[in-house]
Coordinates of C-alpha atoms in Angstrom, one line a residue:
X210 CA 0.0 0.0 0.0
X211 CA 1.1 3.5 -0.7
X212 CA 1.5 4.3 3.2
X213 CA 3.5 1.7 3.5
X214 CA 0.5 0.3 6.5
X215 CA 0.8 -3.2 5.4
X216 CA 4.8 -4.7 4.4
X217 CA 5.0 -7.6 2.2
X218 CA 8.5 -9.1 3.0
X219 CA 9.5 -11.1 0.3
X220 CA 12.2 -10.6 -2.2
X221 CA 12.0 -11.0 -5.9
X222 CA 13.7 -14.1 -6.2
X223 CA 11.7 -15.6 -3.2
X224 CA 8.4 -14.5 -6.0
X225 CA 10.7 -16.3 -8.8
X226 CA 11.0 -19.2 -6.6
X227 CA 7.1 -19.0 -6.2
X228 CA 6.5 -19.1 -10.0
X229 CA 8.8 -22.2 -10.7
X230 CA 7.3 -24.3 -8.1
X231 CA 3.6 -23.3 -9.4
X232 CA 4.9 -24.5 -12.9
X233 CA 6.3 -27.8 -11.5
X234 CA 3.4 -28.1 -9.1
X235 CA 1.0 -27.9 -11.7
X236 CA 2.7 -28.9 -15.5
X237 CA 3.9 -32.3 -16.2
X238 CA 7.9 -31.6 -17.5
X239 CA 8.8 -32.7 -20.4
X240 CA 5.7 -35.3 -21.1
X241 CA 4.1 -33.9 -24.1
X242 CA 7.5 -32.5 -25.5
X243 CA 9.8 -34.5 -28.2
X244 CA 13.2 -33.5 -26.4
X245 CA 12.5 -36.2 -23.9
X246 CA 12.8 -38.7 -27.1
X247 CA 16.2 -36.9 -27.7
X248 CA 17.5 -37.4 -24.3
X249 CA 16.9 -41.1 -24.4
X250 CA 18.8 -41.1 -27.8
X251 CA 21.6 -39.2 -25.8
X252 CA 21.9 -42.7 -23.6
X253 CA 20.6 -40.7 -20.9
X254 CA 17.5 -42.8 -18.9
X255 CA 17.0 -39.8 -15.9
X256 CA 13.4 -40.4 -14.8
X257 CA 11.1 -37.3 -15.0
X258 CA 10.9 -37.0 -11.4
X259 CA 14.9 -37.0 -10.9
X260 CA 15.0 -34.2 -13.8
X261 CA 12.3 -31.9 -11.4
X262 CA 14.4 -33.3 -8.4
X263 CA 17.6 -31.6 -10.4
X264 CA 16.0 -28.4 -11.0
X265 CA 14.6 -28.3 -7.4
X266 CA 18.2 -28.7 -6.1
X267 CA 19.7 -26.2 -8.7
X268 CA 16.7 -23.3 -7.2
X269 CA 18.2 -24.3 -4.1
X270 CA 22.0 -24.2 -4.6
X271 CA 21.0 -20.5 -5.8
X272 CA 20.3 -19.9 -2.2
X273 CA 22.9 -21.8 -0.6
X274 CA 25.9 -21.6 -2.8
X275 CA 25.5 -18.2 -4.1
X276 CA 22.6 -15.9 -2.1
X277 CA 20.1 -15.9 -4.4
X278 CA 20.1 -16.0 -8.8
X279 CA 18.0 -17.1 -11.4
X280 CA 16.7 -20.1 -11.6
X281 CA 16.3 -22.7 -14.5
X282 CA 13.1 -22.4 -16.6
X283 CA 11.7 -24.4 -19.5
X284 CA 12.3 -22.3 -22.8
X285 CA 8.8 -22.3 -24.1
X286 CA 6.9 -22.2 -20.7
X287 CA 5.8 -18.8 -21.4
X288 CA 3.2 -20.4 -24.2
X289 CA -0.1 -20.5 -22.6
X290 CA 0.8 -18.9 -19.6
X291 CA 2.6 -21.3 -18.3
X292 CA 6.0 -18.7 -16.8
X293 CA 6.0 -14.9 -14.8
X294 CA 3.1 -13.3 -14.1
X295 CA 0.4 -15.8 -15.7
X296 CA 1.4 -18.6 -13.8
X297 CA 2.8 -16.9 -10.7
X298 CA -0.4 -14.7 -10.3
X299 CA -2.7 -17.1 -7.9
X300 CA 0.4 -17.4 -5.5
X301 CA 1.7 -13.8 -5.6
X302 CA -2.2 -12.5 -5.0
X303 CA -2.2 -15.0 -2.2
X304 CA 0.9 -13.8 -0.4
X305 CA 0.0 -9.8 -0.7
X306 CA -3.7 -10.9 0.3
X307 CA -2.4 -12.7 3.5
X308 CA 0.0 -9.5 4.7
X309 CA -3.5 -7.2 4.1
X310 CA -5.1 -9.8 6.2
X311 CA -3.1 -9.1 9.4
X312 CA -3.7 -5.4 8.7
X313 CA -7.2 -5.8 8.7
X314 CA -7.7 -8.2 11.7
X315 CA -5.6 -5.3 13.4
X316 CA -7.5 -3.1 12.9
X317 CA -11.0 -5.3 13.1
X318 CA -12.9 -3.2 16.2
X319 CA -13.7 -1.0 13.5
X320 CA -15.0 -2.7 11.2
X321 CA -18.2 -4.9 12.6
X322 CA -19.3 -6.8 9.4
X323 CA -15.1 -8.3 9.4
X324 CA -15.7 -9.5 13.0
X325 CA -19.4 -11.0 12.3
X326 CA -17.2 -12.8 9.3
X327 CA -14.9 -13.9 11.7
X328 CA -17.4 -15.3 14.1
X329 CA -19.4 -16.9 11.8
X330 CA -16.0 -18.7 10.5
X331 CA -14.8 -19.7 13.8
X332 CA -11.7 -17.7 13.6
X333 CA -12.5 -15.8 17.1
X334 CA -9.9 -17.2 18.9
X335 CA -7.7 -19.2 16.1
X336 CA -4.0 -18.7 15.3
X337 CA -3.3 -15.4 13.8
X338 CA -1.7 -17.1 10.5
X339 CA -4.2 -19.7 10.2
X340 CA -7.3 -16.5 10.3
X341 CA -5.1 -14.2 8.0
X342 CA -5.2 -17.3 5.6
X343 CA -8.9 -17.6 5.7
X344 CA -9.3 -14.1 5.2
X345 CA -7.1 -14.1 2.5
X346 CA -8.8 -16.8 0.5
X347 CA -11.8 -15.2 1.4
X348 CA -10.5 -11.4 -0.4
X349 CA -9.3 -13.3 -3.1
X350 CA -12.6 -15.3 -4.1
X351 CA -14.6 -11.9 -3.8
X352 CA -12.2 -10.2 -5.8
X353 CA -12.3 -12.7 -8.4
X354 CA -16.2 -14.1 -8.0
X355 CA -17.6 -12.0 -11.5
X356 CA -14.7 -13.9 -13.1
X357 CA -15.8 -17.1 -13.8
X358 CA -12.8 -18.3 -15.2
X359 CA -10.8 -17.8 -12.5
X360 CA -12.8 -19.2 -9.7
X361 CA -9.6 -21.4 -8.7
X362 CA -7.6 -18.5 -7.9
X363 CA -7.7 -18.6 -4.4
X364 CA -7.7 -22.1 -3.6
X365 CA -4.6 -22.8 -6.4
X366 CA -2.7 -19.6 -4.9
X367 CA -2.9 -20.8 -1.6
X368 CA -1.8 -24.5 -1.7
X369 CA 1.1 -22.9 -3.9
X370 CA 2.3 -20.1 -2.1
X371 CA 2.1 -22.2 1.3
X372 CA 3.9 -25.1 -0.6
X373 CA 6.4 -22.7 -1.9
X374 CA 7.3 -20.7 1.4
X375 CA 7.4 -24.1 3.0
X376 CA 9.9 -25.8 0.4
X377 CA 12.1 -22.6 0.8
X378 CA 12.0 -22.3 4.4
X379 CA 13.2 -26.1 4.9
X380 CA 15.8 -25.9 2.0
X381 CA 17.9 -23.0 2.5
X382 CA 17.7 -23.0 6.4
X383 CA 19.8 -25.3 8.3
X384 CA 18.1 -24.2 11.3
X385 CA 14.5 -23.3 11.7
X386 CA 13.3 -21.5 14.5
X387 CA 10.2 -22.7 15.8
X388 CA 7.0 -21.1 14.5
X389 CA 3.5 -22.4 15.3
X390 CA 1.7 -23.5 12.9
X391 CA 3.9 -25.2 10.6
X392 CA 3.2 -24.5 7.1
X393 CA 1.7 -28.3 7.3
X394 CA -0.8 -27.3 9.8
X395 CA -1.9 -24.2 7.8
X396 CA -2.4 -25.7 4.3
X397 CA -4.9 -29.1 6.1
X398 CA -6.5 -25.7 7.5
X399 CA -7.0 -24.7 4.6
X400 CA -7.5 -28.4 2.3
X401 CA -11.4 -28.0 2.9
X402 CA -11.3 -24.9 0.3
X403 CA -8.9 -26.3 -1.9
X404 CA -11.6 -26.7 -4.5
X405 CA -10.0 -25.7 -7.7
X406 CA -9.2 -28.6 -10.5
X407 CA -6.2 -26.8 -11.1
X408 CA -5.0 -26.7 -7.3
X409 CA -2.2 -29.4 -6.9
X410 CA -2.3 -32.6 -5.8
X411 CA -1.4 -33.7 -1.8
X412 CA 1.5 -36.0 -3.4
X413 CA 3.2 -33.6 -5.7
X414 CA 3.2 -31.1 -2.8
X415 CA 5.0 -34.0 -0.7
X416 CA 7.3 -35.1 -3.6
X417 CA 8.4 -31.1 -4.1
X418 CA 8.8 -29.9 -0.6
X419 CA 10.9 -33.5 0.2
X420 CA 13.1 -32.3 -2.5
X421 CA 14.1 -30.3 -0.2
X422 CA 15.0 -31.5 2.6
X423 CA 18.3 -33.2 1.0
X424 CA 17.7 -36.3 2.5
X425 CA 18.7 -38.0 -0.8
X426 CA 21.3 -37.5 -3.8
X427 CA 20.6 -36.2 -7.0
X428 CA 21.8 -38.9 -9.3
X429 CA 24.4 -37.7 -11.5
X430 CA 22.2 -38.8 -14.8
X431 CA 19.6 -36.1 -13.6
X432 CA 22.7 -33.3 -13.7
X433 CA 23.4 -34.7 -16.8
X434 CA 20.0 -34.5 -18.1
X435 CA 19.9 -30.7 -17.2
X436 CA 23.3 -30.0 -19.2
X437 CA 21.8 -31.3 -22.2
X438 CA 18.6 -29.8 -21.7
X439 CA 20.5 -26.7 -21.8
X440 CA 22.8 -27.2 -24.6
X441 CA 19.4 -27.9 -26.3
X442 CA 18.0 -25.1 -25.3
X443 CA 15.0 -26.4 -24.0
X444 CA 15.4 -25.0 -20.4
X445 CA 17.2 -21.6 -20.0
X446 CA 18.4 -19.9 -16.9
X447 CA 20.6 -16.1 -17.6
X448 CA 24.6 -16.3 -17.1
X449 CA 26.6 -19.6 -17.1
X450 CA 24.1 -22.5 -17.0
X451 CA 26.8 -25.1 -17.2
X452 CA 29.1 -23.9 -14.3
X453 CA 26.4 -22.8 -12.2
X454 CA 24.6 -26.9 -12.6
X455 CA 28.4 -27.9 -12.0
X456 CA 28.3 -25.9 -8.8
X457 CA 24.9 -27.3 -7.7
X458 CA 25.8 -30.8 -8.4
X459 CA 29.3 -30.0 -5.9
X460 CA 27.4 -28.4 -3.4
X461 CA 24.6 -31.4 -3.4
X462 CA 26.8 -34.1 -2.6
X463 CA 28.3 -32.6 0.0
X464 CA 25.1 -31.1 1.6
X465 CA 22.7 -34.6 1.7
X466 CA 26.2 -36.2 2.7
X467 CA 26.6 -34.0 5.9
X468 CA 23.1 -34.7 6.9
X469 CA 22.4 -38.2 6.7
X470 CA 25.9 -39.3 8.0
X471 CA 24.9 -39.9 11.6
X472 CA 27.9 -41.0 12.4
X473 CA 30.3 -38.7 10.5
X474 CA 31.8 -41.8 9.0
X475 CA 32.9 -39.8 6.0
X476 CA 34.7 -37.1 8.4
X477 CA 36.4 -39.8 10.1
X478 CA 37.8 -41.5 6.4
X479 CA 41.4 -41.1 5.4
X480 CA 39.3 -41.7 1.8
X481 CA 37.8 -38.1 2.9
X482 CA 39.2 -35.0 1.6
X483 CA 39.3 -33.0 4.6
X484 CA 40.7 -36.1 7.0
X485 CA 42.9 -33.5 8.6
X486 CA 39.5 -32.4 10.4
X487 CA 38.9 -35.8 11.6
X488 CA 39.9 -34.9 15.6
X489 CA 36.4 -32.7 14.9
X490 CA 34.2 -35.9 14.7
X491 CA 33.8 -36.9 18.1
X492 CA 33.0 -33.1 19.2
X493 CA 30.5 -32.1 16.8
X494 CA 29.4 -36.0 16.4
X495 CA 25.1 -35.1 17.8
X496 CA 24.1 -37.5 20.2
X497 CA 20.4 -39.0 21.4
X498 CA 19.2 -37.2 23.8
X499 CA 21.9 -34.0 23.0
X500 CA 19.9 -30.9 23.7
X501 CA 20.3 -28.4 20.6
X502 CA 21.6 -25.2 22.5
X503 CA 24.7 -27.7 24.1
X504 CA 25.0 -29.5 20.8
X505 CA 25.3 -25.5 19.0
X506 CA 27.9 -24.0 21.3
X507 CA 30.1 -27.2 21.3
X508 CA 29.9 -27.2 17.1
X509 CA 31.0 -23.4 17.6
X510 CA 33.8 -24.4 19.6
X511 CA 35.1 -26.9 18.0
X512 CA 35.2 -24.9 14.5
X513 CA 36.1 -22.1 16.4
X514 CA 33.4 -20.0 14.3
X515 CA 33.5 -16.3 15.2
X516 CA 31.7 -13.1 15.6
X517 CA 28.2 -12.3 14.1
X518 CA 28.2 -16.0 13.1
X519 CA 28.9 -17.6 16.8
X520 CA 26.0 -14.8 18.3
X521 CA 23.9 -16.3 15.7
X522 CA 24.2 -19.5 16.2
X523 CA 24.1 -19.5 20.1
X524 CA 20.5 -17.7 19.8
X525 CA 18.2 -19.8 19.7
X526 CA 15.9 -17.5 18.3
X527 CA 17.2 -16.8 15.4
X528 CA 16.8 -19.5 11.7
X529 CA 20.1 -20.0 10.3
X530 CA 20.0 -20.5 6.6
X531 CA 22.4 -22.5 4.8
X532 CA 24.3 -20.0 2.9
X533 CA 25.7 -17.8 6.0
X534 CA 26.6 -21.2 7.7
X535 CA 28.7 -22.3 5.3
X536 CA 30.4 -18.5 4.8
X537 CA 30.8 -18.6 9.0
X538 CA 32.4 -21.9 8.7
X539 CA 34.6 -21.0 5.5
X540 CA 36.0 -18.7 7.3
X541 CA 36.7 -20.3 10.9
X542 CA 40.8 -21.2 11.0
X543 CA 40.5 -24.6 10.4
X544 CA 38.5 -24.9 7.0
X545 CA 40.7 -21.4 6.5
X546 CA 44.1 -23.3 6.1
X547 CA 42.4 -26.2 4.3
X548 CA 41.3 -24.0 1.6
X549 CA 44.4 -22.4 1.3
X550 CA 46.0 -26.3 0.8
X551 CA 43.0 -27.0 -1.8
X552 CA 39.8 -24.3 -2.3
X553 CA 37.5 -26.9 -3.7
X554 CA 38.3 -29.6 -0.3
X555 CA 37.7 -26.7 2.3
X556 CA 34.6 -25.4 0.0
X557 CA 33.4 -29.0 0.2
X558 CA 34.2 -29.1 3.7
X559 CA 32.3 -26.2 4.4
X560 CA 29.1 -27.8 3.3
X561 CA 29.5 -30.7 4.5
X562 CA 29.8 -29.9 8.3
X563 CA 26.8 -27.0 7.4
X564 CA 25.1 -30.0 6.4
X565 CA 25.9 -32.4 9.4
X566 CA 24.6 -29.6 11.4
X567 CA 21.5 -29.6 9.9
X568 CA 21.1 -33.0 10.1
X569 CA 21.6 -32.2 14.1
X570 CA 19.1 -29.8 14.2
X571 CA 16.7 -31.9 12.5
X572 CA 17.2 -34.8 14.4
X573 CA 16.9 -33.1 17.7
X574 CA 13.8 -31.5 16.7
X575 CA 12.5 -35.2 16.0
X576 CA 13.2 -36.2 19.7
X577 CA 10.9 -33.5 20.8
X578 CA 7.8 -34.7 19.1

């Protein structure tokens, strides 16, 4: 709004992000197109799902490799609406309907007929984010009612948006702070309105957001596939699509390695590049029953991580996304003077211990269900 009453605090790239997961949410890649006949003939056999599972993990090496860029796109998707504003539209009208939600039920002594809605809806005494939601669908679907033909507006925009913010959230943060409701909670808050045929399906919601949690590789086929999608020119991204997909591919294995290597088995090889940080194992190695604030200050210490980045970590309040992890630890003296030796070991290095930390987290948050 022009008075700046309401703030709507997402970047651009965070609305980019938005439009490619309502285009994989919704559009079957590379289906209906010939190229995938080509691919085959290339000797290439990367599922379709491992190919969306690449360009998932590229979005997010954008965040956590390199603070934010552009993201890889199919050529043609602007046919039909299918890329920017077109296909972005239900989610973006979401988000900026949910921020003028909370200013409204601010502001809702004054306005009777918004507190009969809420009564009548049961929202009286529900979770702030969960009646901002409601009223937002609710804007949205008035907005839009003379329209027939875009009826599914609301409910598509929602279940994207919400699947979008939670996919992001999970995947570039290695630590979340807790926040009730979880974006889970909100969208089966919502499922009762999702009535639009063009709203996305429970399982394709599960299968993008798990994407995200780098719980498994990308197999090295599916980075393949995406470099000769590119040299095809079937999916385009701006500046140097083949070294940024090499960087994604480096920074994947390293990140689902650090977080589902309990043990730190691969910290502790003399087969691992950074063996010289093997001592660390046993000290940053998390333990059942570890509580997460110990855990933190003893990973700090070990890596010797300092300033703004050892504050950060040791308040609890505060998310830690991936990308100033890894920087924090990239510059701590020990992964200092391994980089100095080698650049791509104490870059590897980096991620990896960001990623067992995550791994941490995540586990520790488990034990407290």
């Amino acid at each position: 709004m022009a008075d700046g009453s309401i703030s709507v605090k997402y970047s651009e790239r965070l609305l980019l992000f938005v439009e490619l997961f309502s285009w994989l949410l919704t559009e079957d890649f590379l289906d209906e197109y010939h190229h995938i006949a080509e691919l085959r003939l290339s000797g290439n056999y990367a599922s379709t799902n491992e190919i969306i599972g690449a360009l998932v993990r590229f979005a997010m090496a954008q965040e956590n490799l390199t603070d934010g860029g552009a993201y890889l796109m199919q050529r043609d998707a602007d046919r039909g609406g299918l890329l920017g504003l077109l296909q972005g539209f239900p989610a973006h009208t979401f988000i900026l309907a949910h921020e003028l939600s909370h200013k409204l039920l601010d502001e809702v002594d004054t306005a009777p007929e918004l507190a009969r809605w809420i009564g009548e809806n049961s929202l009286t005494v529900a979770n702030r984010e969960i009646a901002a939601d409601a009223l937002a669908l609710e804007l949205v679907k008035i907005i839009y009612e003379p329209y027939e033909q875009f009826e599914w507006v609301g409910s598509a925009g929602a279940a994207w948006a919400l699947t979008t913010l939670q996919a992001i959230e999970t995947g570039s943060h290695a630590r979340l702070s807790n926040v009730s409701p979880s974006f889970d909670e909100r969208l089966d808050a919502l499922a009762g309105k999702f009535q639009s045929s063009k709203s996305s399906t429970p399982d394709r919601r599960r299968f993008l957001t798990a994407l995200c949690l780098y719980e498994r590789f990308v197999p090295d086929r599916a980075w393949d596939a995406l470099r000769f999608l590119v040299r095809s020119r079937r999916v385009a991204v701006k500046g140097r699509a083949l070294e940024a997909i090499d960087l994604a591919q480096f920074g994947d294995v390293f990140l689902v390695m650090g977080k589902v290597d309990v043990n730190l088995n691969f910290l502790r090889s003399r087969t691992s590049p950074g063996y010289s940080l093997a001592d660390c194992a046993g000290a940053i190695l998390f333990s059942q029953g570890d509580d997460i604030s110990a855990y933190t200050s003893r990973y700090v210490e070990t890596l010797d991580i300092q300033g703004y980045g050892r504050e950060a970590l040791e308040d609890p309040r505060q998310a830690v996304r991936y990308y100033d992890l890894i920087d924090w630890i990239w510059k701590s003296p020990r992964i200092s003077e391994l980089a100095n030796i080698d650049r791509d070991i104490g870059y590897g290095s980096a991620i990896y211990l960001a990623g067992a930390y995550a791994g941490a987290c995540q586990r520790a948050q488990e034990e407290q269900r």
